[in-house]
XYZ file of N, CA and C in Angstrom:
807
model
N 161.281 91.539 71.967
C 159.447 91.023 70.912
C 159.813 91.272 69.842
N 160.500 92.774 69.367
C 161.520 91.798 67.557
C 162.381 90.809 67.589
N 163.144 90.766 68.488
C 165.086 90.137 68.451
C 163.628 88.115 68.384
N 162.206 87.752 69.532
C 162.242 87.406 69.009
C 161.464 87.199 67.931
N 161.294 87.996 67.372
C 160.004 87.243 65.784
C 161.235 88.264 65.235
N 161.991 88.669 63.848
C 162.858 87.829 63.673
C 163.896 87.896 64.760
N 164.247 86.616 63.611
C 165.824 86.243 64.020
C 166.754 86.671 63.167
N 166.622 87.070 62.192
C 168.271 87.781 61.581
C 168.649 89.133 61.452
N 167.126 89.314 62.782
C 167.278 91.215 63.323
C 168.762 91.323 62.841
N 169.360 90.695 64.168
C 170.945 90.740 64.178
C 172.377 91.097 63.787
N 171.766 89.277 63.075
C 172.815 89.686 61.845
C 172.632 90.033 60.450
N 171.039 90.606 59.699
C 171.418 90.300 58.657
C 171.080 92.022 58.602
N 172.216 93.070 57.643
C 172.623 94.229 57.895
C 171.360 94.709 56.665
N 170.627 93.952 56.455
C 169.117 94.928 54.937
C 168.170 95.120 56.044
N 168.189 94.501 57.098
C 166.799 94.407 58.456
C 166.850 95.279 59.284
N 166.739 97.174 59.501
C 167.101 97.402 60.533
C 165.669 97.769 61.457
N 165.529 97.612 62.527
C 164.625 98.400 63.223
C 165.355 98.708 65.006
N 164.926 100.634 64.488
C 165.165 101.511 65.528
C 164.178 102.123 66.844
N 164.387 102.465 67.457
C 163.236 102.694 68.109
C 163.350 103.170 69.226
N 163.113 104.908 69.120
C 163.523 106.146 70.204
C 162.688 106.327 71.056
N 162.857 106.633 71.833
C 161.996 106.147 74.021
C 162.291 107.648 73.342
N 160.628 108.580 73.908
C 160.564 109.852 74.494
C 161.154 111.043 73.590
N 160.594 110.311 71.775
C 161.181 110.685 70.827
C 159.915 112.818 71.251
N 160.667 113.522 70.961
C 159.869 114.622 71.185
C 159.146 115.575 68.976
N 158.624 116.450 69.425
C 157.505 117.358 68.003
C 157.205 117.713 68.463
N 158.187 119.594 68.478
C 158.558 120.678 69.007
C 157.286 121.202 67.866
N 156.742 122.149 68.551
C 156.131 122.337 67.948
C 154.057 122.360 67.960
N 154.711 120.875 67.414
C 153.499 119.956 67.808
C 151.645 120.217 69.243
N 151.064 120.042 68.206
C 150.083 119.881 70.063
C 150.139 119.152 70.364
N 150.061 117.694 70.637
C 150.352 116.144 71.075
C 152.352 116.015 70.614
N 153.568 116.816 72.210
C 154.630 116.817 71.385
C 155.933 115.573 71.648
N 155.324 115.106 72.782
C 155.635 114.090 73.656
C 155.012 112.702 73.096
N 155.312 111.924 71.667
C 155.722 110.526 71.997
C 156.598 109.091 72.697
N 156.252 108.253 73.563
C 156.582 107.333 73.860
C 157.514 106.145 72.922
N 156.876 106.017 72.861
C 157.805 104.539 71.828
C 157.993 105.535 70.524
N 158.723 105.843 69.185
C 158.712 105.650 67.533
C 159.824 105.158 66.652
N 159.576 104.283 66.094
C 159.035 103.175 65.636
C 160.009 102.816 63.900
N 160.624 102.989 63.335
C 160.880 102.855 62.337
C 161.434 101.574 61.657
N 161.249 100.756 61.015
C 161.184 99.341 60.977
C 162.039 99.451 59.104
N 163.195 98.684 58.140
C 162.851 98.778 56.889
C 163.717 97.610 56.091
N 163.044 96.816 55.347
C 163.389 95.933 55.295
C 164.065 95.865 53.148
N 164.625 95.883 53.176
C 165.517 95.755 52.219
C 166.298 94.313 51.465
N 165.224 93.538 51.682
C 165.438 91.993 51.323
C 164.676 92.323 49.768
N 164.964 91.048 49.340
C 163.783 90.824 48.503
C 162.995 90.402 48.331
N 161.881 90.563 47.329
C 160.858 90.667 47.699
C 159.996 89.679 48.084
N 160.527 88.683 48.190
C 160.419 86.828 48.612
C 160.772 86.490 50.053
N 161.277 87.752 50.506
C 162.784 87.154 52.017
C 161.362 88.285 53.090
N 160.824 88.990 51.891
C 159.811 89.792 53.411
C 158.658 88.984 53.822
N 158.563 89.863 54.403
C 157.391 89.420 56.026
C 156.002 89.150 55.720
N 155.288 88.457 56.021
C 153.861 89.129 55.106
C 152.772 88.647 56.690
N 151.535 89.075 56.202
C 150.773 89.199 57.197
C 150.117 88.132 56.176
N 148.834 88.202 57.186
C 147.977 86.943 57.300
C 147.576 86.660 56.721
N 146.623 88.800 55.766
C 146.134 88.665 54.138
C 146.757 88.982 53.457
N 147.940 87.875 53.436
C 149.157 87.921 52.319
C 150.217 88.530 51.304
N 149.760 90.198 52.277
C 150.721 91.409 51.582
C 152.034 91.083 52.564
N 152.968 92.016 51.823
C 154.768 91.888 51.731
C 154.959 93.087 53.251
N 155.627 92.663 54.281
C 155.923 95.027 55.147
C 156.913 94.303 54.263
N 157.365 95.978 53.566
C 158.725 95.992 53.236
C 159.432 97.048 54.518
N 158.686 98.139 55.187
C 159.024 99.484 55.946
C 157.475 99.910 56.336
N 157.792 99.988 57.640
C 156.796 101.402 58.507
C 157.413 101.556 59.413
N 156.454 103.369 59.613
C 156.816 103.457 60.717
C 155.403 103.804 61.612
N 156.248 103.531 63.196
C 155.135 103.455 64.036
C 155.452 104.589 65.185
N 154.005 104.624 66.194
C 154.513 105.543 67.398
C 153.646 104.392 68.078
N 153.548 104.982 69.236
C 153.145 103.539 70.293
C 152.522 104.856 71.411
N 152.074 104.203 72.480
C 151.469 105.172 73.188
C 151.276 104.023 74.618
N 152.010 104.641 75.598
C 151.883 102.957 76.492
C 151.622 103.638 77.740
N 150.759 102.942 78.459
C 150.315 102.956 78.893
C 149.978 101.977 80.819
N 150.236 102.918 81.154
C 151.078 101.515 82.849
C 150.598 101.200 83.837
N 148.926 101.616 83.007
C 147.635 101.545 84.445
C 148.028 99.407 84.578
N 146.864 99.509 86.308
C 146.800 98.634 86.554
C 145.553 98.190 86.200
N 145.530 97.353 85.576
C 143.588 96.404 85.178
C 142.387 97.152 85.116
N 142.142 97.083 86.842
C 140.642 97.917 86.747
C 141.083 99.218 86.719
N 142.332 99.932 86.369
C 142.608 101.646 85.965
C 142.052 101.143 84.948
N 141.407 100.056 83.898
C 141.512 99.898 81.734
C 140.092 100.365 81.663
N 139.777 101.226 80.832
C 137.810 100.240 80.392
C 138.188 100.909 78.506
N 137.682 99.248 78.606
C 137.659 99.551 77.035
C 135.558 100.010 77.046
N 135.667 100.790 75.429
C 134.994 101.122 75.955
C 134.032 101.298 73.150
N 134.216 100.219 73.591
C 134.233 99.897 72.636
C 135.492 99.536 72.212
N 135.570 100.441 69.839
C 137.083 99.766 70.005
C 137.967 101.064 70.700
N 137.702 101.540 71.721
C 138.223 102.307 72.362
C 138.455 102.400 74.069
N 139.314 102.986 74.083
C 140.051 102.506 75.893
C 140.440 103.862 76.503
N 140.179 103.647 77.900
C 140.376 104.543 78.622
C 140.835 103.952 79.827
N 142.001 104.925 80.176
C 142.503 104.942 82.276
C 142.243 106.108 82.626
N 142.085 105.180 83.690
C 142.163 106.223 85.409
C 143.132 106.544 85.366
N 143.315 108.487 85.724
C 144.362 109.259 86.233
C 143.782 109.039 87.941
N 144.265 109.759 88.415
C 144.158 110.569 89.986
C 142.799 111.937 89.900
N 142.612 112.195 88.516
C 141.865 113.504 88.339
C 140.627 112.808 87.654
N 140.366 111.440 87.236
C 139.449 110.827 86.112
C 140.014 109.916 85.541
N 139.128 110.007 85.003
C 139.198 108.909 83.058
C 140.207 109.491 82.529
N 140.369 109.095 81.458
C 141.335 110.068 80.267
C 140.880 109.484 78.613
N 141.220 109.657 77.698
C 140.715 108.442 76.577
C 141.575 108.295 76.108
N 142.685 107.074 76.118
C 143.871 107.014 75.618
C 143.793 106.989 73.804
N 142.806 105.984 73.192
C 143.162 106.025 71.957
C 142.848 107.713 71.729
N 142.025 108.803 72.055
C 142.148 110.059 70.951
C 142.875 110.961 71.256
N 144.386 110.457 72.079
C 145.580 110.851 72.504
C 146.663 110.323 71.696
N 146.249 108.916 71.350
C 147.549 108.557 70.624
C 146.770 108.853 68.803
N 145.495 108.826 68.817
C 145.767 109.405 67.546
C 146.309 111.010 66.781
N 146.405 111.891 68.722
C 146.511 112.686 68.258
C 148.829 112.780 67.467
N 149.317 111.698 68.812
C 150.429 111.313 68.509
C 150.058 111.049 66.865
N 149.770 110.242 66.776
C 150.322 110.017 65.139
C 150.387 111.245 64.455
N 148.959 112.396 64.116
C 149.290 113.662 63.357
C 150.511 114.177 63.788
N 151.277 114.470 65.174
C 151.853 114.960 65.536
C 153.236 114.378 64.799
N 153.539 113.324 64.976
C 154.578 112.586 64.451
C 154.600 112.489 62.341
N 153.706 113.175 62.387
C 153.474 112.512 60.445
C 153.649 113.995 60.230
N 152.786 115.831 60.751
C 153.580 116.689 60.997
C 154.921 117.771 60.765
N 154.914 116.331 62.443
C 156.954 116.949 62.158
C 157.933 116.386 61.793
N 157.523 115.077 61.180
C 158.772 115.457 59.594
C 158.509 115.381 58.139
N 156.726 116.042 58.133
C 156.767 116.861 56.511
C 157.887 117.915 57.025
N 157.352 118.523 58.312
C 157.526 120.294 58.205
C 159.755 119.776 58.244
N 160.347 118.435 58.874
C 161.573 118.604 58.836
C 162.377 118.385 58.313
N 161.781 117.050 57.426
C 162.226 116.382 56.243
C 162.270 116.738 54.818
N 163.752 116.625 54.700
C 164.627 116.755 53.790
C 163.777 116.762 52.471
N 162.813 116.080 52.955
C 161.660 115.618 51.018
C 160.461 116.148 51.714
N 160.415 116.962 52.940
C 158.671 117.405 52.832
C 158.450 117.082 51.723
N 158.260 116.003 53.193
C 157.213 115.216 53.474
C 157.229 113.710 54.476
N 156.287 112.464 54.901
C 156.135 112.024 55.423
C 155.405 110.325 55.263
N 156.145 109.884 55.506
C 155.525 108.270 56.127
C 154.227 108.167 56.352
N 153.345 106.833 56.223
C 151.948 106.864 56.605
C 152.711 106.962 58.176
N 151.580 107.229 59.114
C 152.074 106.994 60.378
C 151.751 105.794 60.864
N 152.012 104.112 61.401
C 150.519 103.798 62.551
C 150.683 104.084 63.871
N 149.443 103.450 64.337
C 149.909 103.780 66.354
C 149.041 103.067 67.006
N 149.693 102.808 68.402
C 149.553 101.598 69.050
C 149.100 102.343 70.123
N 148.114 101.795 71.194
C 148.980 102.183 72.756
C 148.797 100.356 72.550
N 149.512 100.794 74.391
C 150.595 99.827 74.958
C 149.608 99.840 75.697
N 149.396 98.496 76.495
C 148.456 98.189 77.733
C 149.814 97.544 78.797
N 150.231 98.016 78.447
C 152.149 96.508 79.608
C 151.885 95.946 80.292
N 150.774 96.462 80.921
C 150.843 95.591 82.302
C 148.645 95.150 82.384
N 148.286 95.109 80.790
C 146.704 94.047 80.766
C 147.415 93.002 79.995
N 146.214 91.613 80.300
C 146.536 91.050 79.962
C 146.280 91.000 78.541
N 147.258 89.954 77.696
C 146.585 90.471 75.927
C 145.587 90.359 75.161
N 145.526 88.079 76.381
C 143.307 87.778 75.789
C 142.846 88.582 76.673
N 142.920 89.216 77.813
C 141.409 89.695 77.682
C 141.154 91.013 76.972
N 142.344 91.708 76.392
C 141.971 93.101 75.241
C 140.759 92.474 74.501
N 138.908 93.588 74.181
C 138.435 92.478 72.959
C 138.835 92.531 72.312
N 137.599 91.658 71.297
C 138.546 90.603 69.998
C 137.578 92.039 69.605
N 136.812 93.423 69.202
C 137.158 93.643 68.147
C 138.508 94.370 67.986
N 138.145 94.644 66.180
C 138.538 94.862 65.893
C 139.101 96.355 65.893
N 140.567 96.461 66.917
C 141.935 97.801 67.469
C 142.308 97.855 67.190
N 143.609 99.079 68.246
C 145.218 98.787 67.824
C 146.083 99.247 69.223
N 145.379 98.123 69.892
C 145.560 97.884 70.960
C 146.415 96.865 71.102
N 147.500 96.169 72.168
C 148.774 95.429 72.682
C 148.121 94.952 73.892
N 148.922 94.375 74.269
C 148.778 94.078 75.627
C 150.417 93.194 75.770
N 150.226 93.277 78.180
C 151.517 92.735 78.029
C 151.972 91.830 77.278
N 151.728 90.816 76.671
C 152.443 89.970 76.384
C 152.443 89.859 74.669
N 151.560 90.640 74.366
C 151.610 91.152 72.537
C 153.065 90.152 72.313
N 153.249 89.910 71.076
C 154.092 89.371 70.307
C 154.276 89.737 69.102
N 155.518 90.078 68.408
C 156.301 90.861 67.028
C 155.786 89.898 66.105
N 154.800 89.218 65.783
C 153.176 89.114 65.344
C 152.284 89.663 65.201
N 151.661 90.274 66.600
C 150.120 89.891 67.086
C 150.658 92.036 67.052
N 151.783 92.646 66.637
C 152.504 93.911 66.552
C 151.671 94.385 64.796
N 152.470 93.630 63.605
C 152.831 93.302 62.515
C 150.942 92.987 62.374
N 149.949 92.412 63.027
C 149.091 92.054 63.149
C 147.793 93.692 62.112
N 148.222 94.884 64.114
C 147.597 95.431 64.318
C 148.661 96.342 62.619
N 149.412 95.960 62.576
C 150.142 96.922 61.263
C 149.592 96.930 60.224
N 148.500 95.427 60.026
C 148.038 95.214 58.531
C 146.235 96.354 59.004
N 146.131 96.005 59.929
C 144.649 96.131 61.009
C 144.568 97.691 60.347
N 145.288 98.150 60.028
C 145.564 99.963 59.920
C 146.001 100.846 58.855
N 146.516 99.027 58.001
C 146.877 99.838 56.399
C 146.152 98.882 55.216
N 144.839 100.164 55.465
C 144.030 99.200 54.955
C 143.135 98.963 53.258
N 144.473 99.588 52.767
C 143.890 99.597 51.331
C 144.804 97.798 50.762
N 143.881 97.024 50.696
C 144.564 95.630 50.495
C 144.631 95.265 49.617
N 145.130 95.913 48.529
C 146.106 95.445 47.081
C 147.368 96.456 46.260
N 148.285 96.227 48.035
C 149.515 97.564 48.282
C 150.297 96.329 49.747
N 151.420 95.861 48.710
C 152.445 95.865 50.494
C 152.451 97.203 50.695
N 152.480 96.836 52.400
C 152.992 98.447 54.048
C 153.860 97.812 53.282
N 153.990 100.086 52.622
C 155.711 100.388 52.684
C 156.212 100.565 51.323
N 154.956 100.046 49.999
C 156.229 99.574 49.210
C 156.524 100.980 49.027
N 157.929 100.312 47.830
C 158.682 102.622 47.666
C 159.146 103.135 48.640
N 158.577 102.567 50.734
C 158.974 103.407 51.122
C 159.876 103.738 51.822
N 160.741 102.770 51.501
C 162.329 102.953 51.952
C 162.007 103.555 52.108
N 163.205 104.273 50.878
C 163.456 106.109 51.314
C 163.055 106.682 52.263
N 161.563 107.435 52.101
C 161.668 107.961 52.961
C 161.743 107.859 54.499
N 160.632 106.345 54.709
C 161.288 105.701 56.181
C 163.062 106.494 56.808
N 163.904 105.888 55.952
C 165.483 106.666 56.106
C 165.672 107.872 56.870
N 165.538 108.655 55.543
C 164.895 110.305 55.608
C 164.284 110.159 56.818
N 163.482 110.170 56.961
C 162.393 110.229 58.256
C 162.952 110.193 59.740
N 163.497 108.516 60.089
C 163.984 108.285 61.317
C 164.786 109.052 61.008
N 165.659 109.915 59.910
C 167.368 111.054 60.580
C 166.084 112.354 61.170
N 165.454 112.494 61.368
C 164.664 113.590 61.591
C 164.588 113.859 62.999
N 164.944 112.412 63.396
C 164.604 111.775 65.031
C 166.269 111.898 66.137
N 167.064 111.440 64.405
C 168.266 110.870 65.570
C 169.615 111.189 64.010
N 170.054 111.566 63.465
C 170.449 113.178 62.648
C 171.885 113.560 64.220
N 172.602 113.252 64.279
C 173.739 114.484 64.783
C 174.407 115.610 64.249
N 174.215 116.617 64.984
C 174.788 117.535 63.833
C 175.598 118.080 65.324
N 177.174 118.032 64.797
C 178.883 118.575 66.003
C 179.501 119.385 65.058
N 178.864 120.341 65.279
C 180.197 121.863 65.135
C 181.205 120.645 65.192
N 182.620 121.126 63.517
C 184.067 121.373 63.104
C 184.773 122.799 63.091
N 185.640 123.111 62.825
C 186.699 123.327 62.502
C 186.580 123.639 61.156
N 186.296 123.606 60.434
C 185.969 123.228 59.256
C 184.236 124.857 59.134
N 183.307 124.597 59.596
C 182.906 125.105 60.205
C 182.762 126.337 59.458
N 183.234 126.676 61.014
C 183.760 127.705 61.905
C 184.935 128.518 60.540
N 185.667 127.669 60.018
C 185.691 129.310 60.044
C 185.452 129.530 57.824
N 184.146 128.598 57.649
C 183.897 128.989 56.080
C 182.567 130.115 57.000
N 181.632 130.181 57.776
C 181.317 131.001 58.254
C 181.701 132.107 58.438
N 183.072 132.293 59.479
C 183.768 133.964 59.595
C 184.406 134.157 58.187
N 183.917 133.153 57.172
C 184.202 133.549 55.952
C 184.013 134.199 54.776
N 182.760 133.913 55.597
C 180.938 134.753 55.371
C 181.058 135.559 55.993
N 181.594 135.947 57.162
C 181.127 137.129 57.347
C 181.817 138.181 57.443
N 183.132 138.127 57.524
C 184.225 138.628 56.426
C 183.743 139.902 55.468
N 183.889 138.724 55.281
C 183.801 139.217 53.408
C 181.818 139.557 53.188
N 180.716 139.675 54.394
C 180.100 140.109 54.062
C 180.532 141.507 55.024
N 180.657 142.457 55.891
C 180.351 142.818 56.734
C 180.814 143.958 56.185
N 181.425 144.339 55.758
C 181.375 145.725 54.714
C 179.438 145.743 54.780
N 179.367 145.347 53.231
C 178.212 144.839 53.097
C 177.218 145.396 54.550
N 178.086 144.701 55.395
C 175.706 144.770 56.280
C 176.114 146.690 56.920
N 177.527 147.419 56.788
C 177.132 148.798 57.315
C 176.200 149.531 56.736
N 175.853 150.041 56.070
C 174.646 150.647 55.142
C 173.364 149.977 55.411
N 173.490 149.005 56.534
C 171.811 147.924 56.832
C 171.891 149.132 58.479
N 173.074 148.485 59.190
C 172.906 148.850 60.165
C 172.435 150.671 60.957
N 173.329 151.440 59.693
C 172.960 152.571 59.857
C 171.539 152.875 60.561
N 170.209 152.246 59.889
C 169.362 152.303 59.697
C 168.194 151.592 60.208
N 168.394 150.944 61.905
C 168.436 150.354 62.372
C 167.391 151.229 63.056
N 165.907 151.451 63.273
C 165.037 151.983 63.569
C 164.501 153.732 62.577
N 165.363 153.454 62.244
C 165.015 154.619 61.237
C 163.388 153.789 60.497
N 164.019 152.719 59.177
C 163.217 152.003 57.804
C 163.304 150.316 57.550
N 162.435 150.090 57.720
C 161.726 148.581 57.146
C 162.528 147.878 56.365
N 163.772 147.313 56.002
C 164.533 147.421 55.818
C 163.953 145.574 55.117
N 164.615 145.799 54.390
C 163.847 144.288 53.407
C 165.486 143.640 52.416
N 165.640 142.068 52.393
C 166.539 142.106 52.377
C 166.116 140.841 51.425
N 166.954 140.576 50.361
C 165.987 139.992 49.056
C 167.850 139.086 48.109
N 167.135 138.282 47.747
C 167.530 136.600 46.751
C 167.280 136.179 46.574
N 167.349 134.953 45.350
C 167.589 134.061 45.542
C 167.307 132.630 46.636
N 167.647 131.653 46.697
C 168.013 130.875 47.887
C 169.483 130.411 47.714
N 170.002 130.676 48.906
C 171.407 130.163 48.378
C 172.334 131.052 48.626
N 171.851 132.147 48.107
C 172.683 133.548 48.123
C 173.181 134.147 49.485
N 172.851 134.275 50.449
C 173.586 134.421 51.376
C 172.578 135.025 52.914
N 171.357 135.419 52.358
C 170.152 136.095 53.609
C 170.661 136.137 54.195
N 170.454 134.184 55.105
C 170.210 134.157 56.266
C 171.384 134.882 57.245
N 172.670 134.644 56.672
C 173.271 134.505 56.920
C 173.926 135.965 57.374
N 173.467 136.817 56.549
C 173.462 138.431 57.100
C 172.928 139.093 57.499
N 171.227 138.382 58.159
C 170.090 138.310 59.137
C 171.159 138.178 60.136
N 171.404 136.886 60.344
C 172.380 137.108 61.666
C 173.684 137.899 61.824
N 174.710 138.340 60.411
C 175.333 139.266 60.992
C 174.965 140.024 61.532
N 173.997 141.313 61.063
C 173.092 141.757 61.683
C 172.312 142.286 63.149
N 172.309 140.913 63.467
C 171.846 141.292 64.543
C 172.781 141.104 65.556
N 174.389 139.940 65.159
C 175.120 139.751 66.325
C 175.683 141.687 65.700
N 175.803 142.559 64.605
C 176.065 143.835 64.941
C 174.967 144.950 65.898
N 174.402 144.619 65.517
C 173.491 145.531 66.743
C 173.467 145.137 68.334
N 174.017 143.849 68.854
C 174.226 143.390 69.289
C 175.603 144.203 70.115
N 177.008 143.710 68.949
C 177.733 144.054 69.422
C 178.825 145.397 69.751
N 178.069 146.180 68.361
C 177.745 147.696 68.402
C 177.213 148.749 69.455
N 175.966 148.112 69.338
C 175.395 149.492 69.959
C 173.868 149.211 71.203
N 174.560 147.182 71.924
C 174.069 147.016 73.009
C 172.719 146.840 72.907
N 171.510 146.653 71.077
C 170.567 146.279 70.607
C 170.186 144.468 71.674
N 169.026 144.306 71.094
C 168.827 143.079 71.390
C 167.908 142.960 70.246
N 167.702 141.552 69.256
C 166.991 140.993 68.289
C 165.819 140.504 68.743
N 165.488 139.744 68.340
C 164.521 138.878 68.164
C 164.593 138.410 66.756
N 164.371 136.411 65.988
C 164.342 136.330 64.490
C 163.530 135.174 64.844
N 161.629 135.328 63.582
C 161.086 135.539 63.111
C 161.320 134.539 62.524
N 160.284 133.132 61.666
C 159.891 133.026 60.833
C 159.139 131.968 60.984
N 158.155 132.134 59.687
C 157.130 130.740 59.748
C 157.877 129.273 59.363
N 158.963 129.452 58.672
C 159.444 128.081 57.880
C 159.940 127.093 59.090
N 159.720 126.412 59.191
C 160.260 125.839 60.412
C 161.639 124.982 59.803
N 161.018 124.537 59.090
C 162.930 123.866 58.209
C 164.030 124.901 58.059
N 163.818 126.137 59.219
C 164.654 127.134 58.446
C 165.469 127.504 60.153
N 164.800 126.815 60.615
C 164.588 126.918 62.304
C 165.946 126.226 61.960
N 165.990 125.054 61.404
C 167.464 124.280 62.203
C 168.143 125.095 61.218
N 167.894 125.495 60.518
C 169.487 126.016 59.550
C 169.790 127.108 60.455
N 168.906 127.424 61.531
C 169.214 129.402 61.332
C 170.051 128.582 63.072
N 169.487 127.348 64.253
C 170.014 126.852 64.844
C 171.821 126.698 64.513
N 171.790 126.092 63.897
C 172.931 125.354 63.144
C 173.701 126.809 63.294
N 173.214 128.076 62.156
C 174.374 128.542 62.120
C 175.493 129.557 63.431
N 173.821 129.377 64.414
C 174.109 130.319 66.054
C 175.316 129.364 66.762
N 174.650 128.039 66.226
C 175.785 126.206 67.258
C 177.537 126.917 66.553
N 177.338 127.789 64.968
C 179.071 127.257 64.425
C 179.415 128.372 65.686
N 178.705 129.513 65.826
C 178.503 130.446 66.093
C 179.444 131.052 67.579
N 178.488 129.568 67.942
C 178.584 130.048 69.817
C 177.664 130.948 70.468
N 176.640 130.976 69.891
C 176.029 132.120 70.041
C 174.370 131.631 70.660
N 173.790 131.437 71.853
C 173.235 131.248 73.147
C 171.719 132.286 72.483
């Protein structure tokens, strides 16, 4: 659909469209996202796509709830759509709205910018003819939807007519995309650094290890001083030297990724 609507998508590296299938938003009420799309256009303003109301399209983040129900198992109630499962009817519109919230919160919690872009959300009825969808304003597209149709739906969701869509959000979209696409791989250098830190702090952790089960231990320090590394080393020592099991709990979701990376470097599962 996008290639038909964007002739230069394959040839112009200033325009990017990334589609993530079955994205996961762990820790959110709606964890599974059928399709997650990030669009970025870094061309000059005059070359940007325009909506029917004259706004330029710079970038967007779009979550899509895909429904493959046959037409007789789809029902429209006002601007909302319901689909029938074996155990009854379910409102797809609310489910789609919940996914939008999940994507926003997940990006905000895991992006290094600590914020998320506006998340557009559509329902795609892949077996329902586009021309039979009610003309009332909604966020639904059908089986024959075009790129232009998708853009007009995004324009409908972005209600501030005084601003272009995604204006000044290109970097935010890029960083948000990395939350779902960035690849992490352990290197020998990472492991050597970690083991060097372990060796340096080994003597310091002895005092803490002796006090397991006897008192509350508090490790204090400014950011980057090694509190997390020391905590992991204490857990390792507790297991290797005393056969104890450890659980690490944090309220900071961003720190979870850092701890997971350090455990991967140490080859601990």
